Amino acid sequence: MSPRLNDRTKPAPLPKPRRYAIHLRLVDRHHANRDAKAGLPALGESGVGGTPTPEFLGRGAAAGQQAEWILCLRETAEDRGRALVLRARVQEAERLAAEAEAAAAESAGPLSEEEQNRRRGGEHKTAEAVVRARRAREWSRRLADLRSAAEQAAGRAAALTVELHTVEARIAVRREAAAARAVYLHEQAMRRVMAYDRQLVRRHADGARINGEAKYGGPELPAWVAGHRPELG
């Protein structure tokens, strides 16, 4: 029996939203004041570069997001392997069901005159009506067997399809949880980058220019959050 959706690989609960802690505010403000005093970012002819702090925060968020992705892959490894097997089994079951259905449909037509009057061993003296009745009964039994086989094959294919969808749903739930945590890490880091940026612009001697031209290396959402990692499924 297939396990229920929440029996295995149940994702950990999402972290509770937390405020921008005061010690982090002080750290980011200190870094902004320090970089502004040092004249960072540098003002070159080609424009304004970035500063280390947003890049550091971006790398930290990226590391956390990658850890979530690896954990998601690890926790869904069994189900992903199971899904690969089930896809092959569903395909084979559907092929067999189609063949069984075609065989039943092909035999569903009425017997020809020749088939109805065909005599078997020991029937050369049997009355024609008896022979025709025997052939009709044989045809009915054969057709019933073919239809039963087609129904059983279709049932097996349907059961495998349901099992596959259940496994795929577990994978999708776990992936959505990982994506939600990745977004959470991105938003937390982005909040710190924006606070740092505001303080830097206020304290920098050329704040007006860097406010419009600075290129910060803040956090980015990984591709798999947007659904660009089909190998998970």
Short mmCIF file of C-alpha atoms in Angstrom, two decimals:
data_model
loop_
_atom_site.label_atom_id
_atom_site.label_comp_id
_atom_site.label_asym_id
_atom_site.label_seq_id
_atom_site.Cartn_x
_atom_site.Cartn_y
_atom_site.Cartn_z
CA MET A 1 0.00 0.00 0.00
CA SER A 2 1.31 3.47 -0.86
CA PRO A 3 2.07 5.71 2.12
CA ARG A 4 -0.10 8.70 2.70
CA LEU A 5 1.05 12.12 1.60
CA ASN A 6 2.35 13.17 5.02
CA ASP A 7 3.79 9.84 6.17
CA ARG A 8 7.29 10.36 4.78
CA THR A 9 9.58 13.20 3.84
CA LYS A 10 7.41 15.55 5.85
CA PRO A 11 9.09 18.95 5.49
CA ALA A 12 10.18 20.83 8.56
CA PRO A 13 7.93 23.75 9.48
CA LEU A 14 8.81 27.10 7.98
CA PRO A 15 10.74 29.42 10.27
CA LYS A 16 8.58 31.91 12.07
CA PRO A 17 8.83 35.46 10.77
CA ARG A 18 11.20 37.43 12.92
CA ARG A 19 11.91 41.09 13.27
CA TYR A 20 15.06 42.70 12.00
CA ALA A 21 17.00 42.09 15.21
CA ILE A 22 18.62 45.11 16.83
CA HIS A 23 22.09 43.57 16.89
CA LEU A 24 21.87 42.93 13.13
CA ARG A 25 20.73 46.51 12.58
CA LEU A 26 23.73 47.76 14.51
CA VAL A 27 26.11 45.48 12.62
CA ASP A 28 24.78 46.57 9.21
CA ARG A 29 24.80 50.23 10.22
CA HIS A 30 28.39 49.89 11.46
CA HIS A 31 29.46 48.35 8.13
CA ALA A 32 27.71 51.11 6.19
CA ASN A 33 29.36 53.85 8.27
CA ARG A 34 32.76 52.15 7.91
CA ASP A 35 32.44 51.78 4.12
CA ALA A 36 31.20 55.36 3.70
CA LYS A 37 34.13 56.69 5.73
CA ALA A 38 36.52 54.63 3.59
CA GLY A 39 35.03 56.07 0.41
CA LEU A 40 33.39 52.85 -0.69
CA PRO A 41 32.08 52.18 -3.19
CA ALA A 42 34.81 53.60 -5.39
CA LEU A 43 33.76 56.21 -7.92
CA GLY A 44 35.37 55.38 -11.26
CA GLU A 45 34.95 56.69 -14.79
CA SER A 46 32.94 53.61 -15.75
CA GLY A 47 30.50 54.05 -12.90
CA VAL A 48 30.13 52.98 -9.29
CA GLY A 49 31.17 49.54 -8.10
CA GLY A 50 29.81 47.57 -5.20
CA THR A 51 30.84 47.05 -1.60
CA PRO A 52 31.71 43.89 0.32
CA THR A 53 28.77 43.83 2.74
CA PRO A 54 25.90 43.22 0.26
CA GLU A 55 28.01 40.58 -1.47
CA PHE A 56 28.67 38.91 1.87
CA LEU A 57 24.97 38.91 2.73
CA GLY A 58 24.13 37.61 -0.72
CA ARG A 59 26.59 34.74 -0.40
CA GLY A 60 25.20 33.87 3.01
CA ALA A 61 21.66 33.71 1.62
CA ALA A 62 22.87 31.67 -1.36
CA ALA A 63 24.60 29.20 0.97
CA GLY A 64 21.42 28.77 2.99
CA GLN A 65 19.34 28.33 -0.16
CA GLN A 66 21.76 25.73 -1.53
CA ALA A 67 21.59 23.86 1.76
CA GLU A 68 17.79 23.80 1.45
CA TRP A 69 18.05 22.44 -2.09
CA ILE A 70 20.49 19.70 -1.06
CA LEU A 71 18.27 18.74 1.87
CA CYS A 72 15.25 18.65 -0.45
CA LEU A 73 17.11 16.37 -2.88
CA ARG A 74 18.19 14.10 -0.06
CA GLU A 75 14.73 13.82 1.48
CA THR A 76 13.03 13.18 -1.86
CA ALA A 77 15.65 10.76 -3.23
CA GLU A 78 13.59 7.66 -2.48
CA ASP A 79 10.40 9.12 -3.91
CA ARG A 80 12.18 10.39 -7.03
CA GLY A 81 13.57 6.92 -7.63
CA ARG A 82 10.14 5.43 -7.03
CA ALA A 83 8.61 7.90 -9.49
CA LEU A 84 11.04 6.85 -12.22
CA VAL A 85 10.10 3.20 -11.74
CA LEU A 86 6.40 3.97 -11.62
CA ARG A 87 6.50 6.02 -14.84
CA ALA A 88 7.97 3.05 -16.68
CA ARG A 89 5.42 0.69 -15.12
CA VAL A 90 2.53 3.00 -15.96
CA GLN A 91 3.67 3.21 -19.56
CA GLU A 92 3.92 -0.58 -19.85
CA ALA A 93 0.57 -1.10 -18.09
CA GLU A 94 -1.14 1.36 -20.44
CA ARG A 95 0.35 -0.43 -23.44
CA LEU A 96 -0.94 -3.80 -22.22
CA ALA A 97 -4.34 -2.30 -21.44
CA ALA A 98 -4.58 -0.85 -24.94
CA GLU A 99 -3.65 -4.20 -26.47
CA ALA A 100 -6.22 -6.04 -24.33
CA GLU A 101 -8.90 -3.52 -25.25
CA ALA A 102 -8.05 -3.87 -28.94
CA ALA A 103 -8.23 -7.66 -28.71
CA ALA A 104 -11.63 -7.48 -27.04
CA ALA A 105 -12.92 -5.01 -29.63
CA GLU A 106 -11.64 -7.14 -32.49
CA SER A 107 -13.47 -10.21 -31.18
CA ALA A 108 -16.70 -8.37 -30.39
CA GLY A 109 -18.16 -8.77 -33.87
CA PRO A 110 -20.61 -11.59 -34.64
CA LEU A 111 -19.36 -14.95 -35.92
CA SER A 112 -19.41 -15.51 -39.63
CA GLU A 113 -21.47 -18.30 -41.15
CA GLU A 114 -18.33 -20.37 -41.64
CA GLU A 115 -17.30 -19.92 -37.97
CA GLN A 116 -20.80 -20.80 -36.73
CA ASN A 117 -20.92 -24.01 -38.78
CA ARG A 118 -17.34 -25.11 -38.13
CA ARG A 119 -17.32 -28.63 -36.72
CA ARG A 120 -14.71 -29.98 -34.38
CA GLY A 121 -13.52 -33.52 -33.80
CA GLY A 122 -16.40 -35.86 -32.98
CA GLU A 123 -19.05 -33.47 -34.31
CA HIS A 124 -19.34 -34.78 -37.88
CA LYS A 125 -22.73 -36.37 -37.08
CA THR A 126 -23.93 -33.62 -34.71
CA ALA A 127 -26.94 -31.60 -35.78
CA GLU A 128 -26.15 -28.24 -37.33
CA ALA A 129 -28.22 -26.32 -34.74
CA VAL A 130 -26.26 -27.95 -31.92
CA VAL A 131 -22.95 -27.09 -33.58
CA ARG A 132 -24.01 -23.48 -34.07
CA ALA A 133 -25.11 -23.23 -30.42
CA ARG A 134 -21.77 -24.63 -29.24
CA ARG A 135 -19.79 -22.18 -31.36
CA ALA A 136 -21.93 -19.31 -30.04
CA ARG A 137 -21.29 -20.33 -26.43
CA GLU A 138 -17.55 -20.63 -27.09
CA TRP A 139 -17.52 -17.21 -28.69
CA SER A 140 -19.40 -15.70 -25.74
CA ARG A 141 -16.97 -17.22 -23.21
CA ARG A 142 -13.94 -16.08 -25.21
CA LEU A 143 -15.33 -12.55 -25.55
CA ALA A 144 -16.12 -12.40 -21.82
CA ASP A 145 -12.56 -13.51 -21.00
CA LEU A 146 -11.09 -10.87 -23.30
CA ARG A 147 -13.26 -8.12 -21.83
CA SER A 148 -12.36 -9.22 -18.31
CA ALA A 149 -8.67 -9.16 -19.18
CA ALA A 150 -9.05 -5.66 -20.66
CA GLU A 151 -10.79 -4.40 -17.52
CA GLN A 152 -8.12 -5.89 -15.27
CA ALA A 153 -5.34 -4.37 -17.37
CA ALA A 154 -7.04 -0.97 -17.27
CA GLY A 155 -7.43 -1.29 -13.50
CA ARG A 156 -3.75 -2.07 -13.03
CA ALA A 157 -2.79 0.94 -15.15
CA ALA A 158 -5.15 3.19 -13.17
CA ALA A 159 -3.82 1.97 -9.82
CA LEU A 160 -0.22 2.59 -10.89
CA THR A 161 -1.17 6.06 -12.14
CA VAL A 162 -2.74 6.93 -8.78
CA GLU A 163 0.36 5.71 -6.97
CA LEU A 164 2.58 7.77 -9.28
CA HIS A 165 0.51 10.91 -8.68
CA THR A 166 0.73 10.36 -4.92
CA VAL A 167 4.53 10.10 -5.06
CA GLU A 168 4.77 13.15 -7.32
CA ALA A 169 2.55 15.10 -4.92
CA ARG A 170 4.90 14.31 -2.02
CA ILE A 171 7.84 15.53 -4.08
CA ALA A 172 6.00 18.72 -5.01
CA VAL A 173 5.05 19.45 -1.39
CA ARG A 174 8.65 19.03 -0.23
CA ARG A 175 9.93 21.19 -3.05
CA GLU A 176 7.45 23.95 -2.29
CA ALA A 177 8.57 23.95 1.33
CA ALA A 178 12.22 24.28 0.24
CA ALA A 179 11.30 27.07 -2.17
CA ALA A 180 9.40 28.93 0.56
CA ARG A 181 12.41 28.75 2.87
CA ALA A 182 14.67 29.95 0.06
CA VAL A 183 12.38 32.94 -0.46
CA TYR A 184 12.44 33.57 3.29
CA LEU A 185 16.25 33.62 3.32
CA HIS A 186 16.25 35.94 0.31
CA GLU A 187 13.85 38.39 1.94
CA GLN A 188 15.78 38.42 5.21
CA ALA A 189 19.06 39.12 3.43
CA MET A 190 17.47 41.69 1.13
CA ARG A 191 16.09 43.58 4.11
CA ARG A 192 19.58 43.85 5.56
CA VAL A 193 21.04 44.95 2.21
CA MET A 194 18.44 47.70 1.86
CA ALA A 195 19.07 48.96 5.40
CA TYR A 196 22.80 48.96 4.74
CA ASP A 197 22.25 50.82 1.46
CA ARG A 198 20.16 53.56 3.08
CA GLN A 199 22.74 54.13 5.79
CA LEU A 200 25.60 54.15 3.28
CA VAL A 201 23.88 56.74 1.08
CA ARG A 202 23.23 58.97 4.11
CA ARG A 203 26.83 58.80 5.32
CA HIS A 204 28.76 58.78 2.05
CA ALA A 205 30.28 62.03 0.85
CA ASP A 206 28.90 61.38 -2.65
CA GLY A 207 25.69 59.71 -1.54
CA ALA A 208 23.51 61.24 -4.23
CA ARG A 209 25.58 59.65 -6.98
CA ILE A 210 25.98 56.22 -5.49
CA ASN A 211 22.27 56.15 -4.74
CA GLY A 212 21.61 56.02 -8.48
CA GLU A 213 24.66 54.19 -9.78
CA ALA A 214 25.86 51.72 -7.16
CA LYS A 215 25.89 48.06 -8.20
CA TYR A 216 25.36 45.94 -5.14
CA GLY A 217 25.92 42.22 -5.02
CA GLY A 218 22.84 41.40 -2.99
CA PRO A 219 21.02 38.06 -2.79
CA GLU A 220 19.28 36.46 -5.74
CA LEU A 221 16.66 33.75 -5.85
CA PRO A 222 18.09 30.49 -7.25
CA ALA A 223 16.73 29.08 -10.50
CA TRP A 224 15.15 26.05 -8.83
CA VAL A 225 12.80 28.27 -6.84
CA ALA A 226 11.18 29.37 -10.10
CA GLY A 227 10.78 25.74 -11.18
CA HIS A 228 13.79 25.35 -13.46
CA ARG A 229 15.04 22.10 -11.94
CA PRO A 230 12.92 19.35 -13.57
CA GLU A 231 15.29 16.61 -12.35
CA LEU A 232 13.69 16.85 -8.93
CA GLY A 233 10.55 15.30 -10.28
#
